[in-house]
Amino acid sequence: MILPLILFGVAFVFLFAGVPVAFAFSGAAFLVAWLAPEIGIDIFALLPARIYGIMSNSTLMAMPLFIFMGLLLEKSGIAERLLGNISQLFGSLRGGMALGVVFVGVLLAASTGVIGASVVMMGVIAIPSMLSARYAPSFASGVVTASGTLGQIIPPSIVLILLGDVLQISVGDLFAAALLPSAILVGLYVAYILALCFLRPSVAPAIESNANLRELALDTLKYSLPPVALIAVVLGGILAGLVTPSEASALGAAGAVLLSVLLRKFSLSLLRYAALQTAIFSGLIFAILIGASAFTLVFNETEGGDLIFELFESSEDKWTFILVAMLLVFVLGFLIDFIEICFIVVPLFLPLVAHFQIDALWFAILLALNLQTSFLTPPFGFALFYLKGAMGNALRTLDIYKGAVPFIVLQLLLLALLLLFPQIVVH
């Protein structure tokens, strides 16, 4: 039973040595299989069938087109225009710019679902304006990082698509289950911003604007209604059962192209950028998935899955399993990306989810929210690194860490609510 531990140990040694994730896990699998005579290299004769199954998976087919849709909307200039307009519209209110960042974060989450891109883009656009308006640096950075990570939980989240595939549940059902928790989380963000600005006005002071509010409102509607309508059509079609996720992703990609044409933002360079980045990001995900398949193939052969099952089965306490699983995912979220967690760690939980008769939809939402929290948690949260990398010396690392803490508390509060009241997810 020591081989599963050796397998994970070798993988993490490769990771810390700088080996790309896909090659770290597949390399560990090949090395352990080659050195352990009871496994043997012949085990990988089963790998081509697994790879074929991955590439023909209809659920995963939706992912590249959703990424393409998000990239087109991201680079079309809609987010920049909205941030500027909303900042001026609500700037006369305390925290108005922060509320605008949350609104645009929701829009980006429902269209891109790519955390790094959302955090960097909103940081570059919003942080300078917020600092010039004398917003507290920690508050500004916390709002941007928290809003930028909403793509982990708001449909059509890439995380939810991957979890739906791994946990073998309907992506449409998963999207529907995520709507209410997403709305609650955004509501908690808004309530916190309003309460803090009321109690400490100096954190986010009101700003004066001489702009024509009527023209600003019309321009904001012009740039917000088309993407909102597209998102409503895509998600509405999935939730109503009119289209499958893969069909909806194709509809969304075509709609994003049409929107960029209507807003006079379309160009061949934009199309080439979106297509190239989609190919790179999708290729990365599928490379990791193939590496994870090799890893889990060897892990199961070493009876690692049986070891984990026996460990929790003996306790006969599903809450012990849930809490340990959440803690493990939370800690691993500091070290490896959500893609590896979805494809390598989550499959290990499947037998126990079935054994304890845990609702898979509820468990998937807990995982998605947990991964979002790990993105924000100092000192290793990925969203914090993205913002620091984008802003350089304009923000201190300590301010970024301090700003994230209240939003981590809000997310943990929602996680506790979902644990105590599963009916929020499972109606």
mmCIF file of C-alpha atoms in Angstrom, residues 77-86 88-89 103 211-227 263 265:
data_model
loop_
_atom_site.group_PDB
_atom_site.id
_atom_site.type_symbol
_atom_site.label_atom_id
_atom_site.label_comp_id
_atom_site.label_asym_id
_atom_site.label_seq_id
_atom_site.Cartn_x
_atom_site.Cartn_y
_atom_site.Cartn_z
ATOM 1 C CA GLY A 77 -13.885 46.113 -25.306
ATOM 2 C CA ILE A 78 -17.279 45.593 -23.659
ATOM 3 C CA ALA A 79 -15.865 45.132 -20.158
ATOM 4 C CA GLU A 80 -13.636 48.217 -20.356
ATOM 5 C CA ARG A 81 -16.534 50.392 -21.544
ATOM 6 C CA LEU A 82 -18.870 49.073 -18.857
ATOM 7 C CA LEU A 83 -16.361 49.571 -16.065
ATOM 8 C CA GLY A 84 -15.779 53.159 -17.099
ATOM 9 C CA ASN A 85 -19.460 53.960 -17.488
ATOM 10 C CA ILE A 86 -20.606 52.289 -14.282
ATOM 11 C CA GLN A 88 -19.119 57.348 -13.465
ATOM 12 C CA LEU A 89 -22.790 56.440 -13.048
ATOM 13 C CA PHE A 103 -21.386 43.812 -11.762
ATOM 14 C CA ALA A 211 -20.743 63.546 -17.121
ATOM 15 C CA ASN A 212 -24.208 63.461 -18.678
ATOM 16 C CA LEU A 213 -25.917 60.690 -16.671
ATOM 17 C CA ARG A 214 -28.586 60.068 -19.301
ATOM 18 C CA GLU A 215 -25.990 59.512 -22.043
ATOM 19 C CA LEU A 216 -23.941 57.320 -19.715
ATOM 20 C CA ALA A 217 -26.989 55.210 -18.844
ATOM 21 C CA LEU A 218 -27.891 54.706 -22.496
ATOM 22 C CA ASP A 219 -24.312 53.831 -23.406
ATOM 23 C CA THR A 220 -24.171 51.369 -20.517
ATOM 24 C CA LEU A 221 -27.367 49.706 -21.708
ATOM 25 C CA LYS A 222 -25.971 49.560 -25.231
ATOM 26 C CA TYR A 223 -22.904 47.655 -24.077
ATOM 27 C CA SER A 224 -24.492 45.522 -21.358
ATOM 28 C CA LEU A 225 -27.740 44.321 -22.909
ATOM 29 C CA PRO A 226 -26.241 42.401 -25.885
ATOM 30 C CA PRO A 227 -23.896 40.170 -23.813
ATOM 31 C CA LEU A 263 -20.538 46.628 -31.863
ATOM 32 C CA LYS A 265 -15.228 45.487 -32.723
#
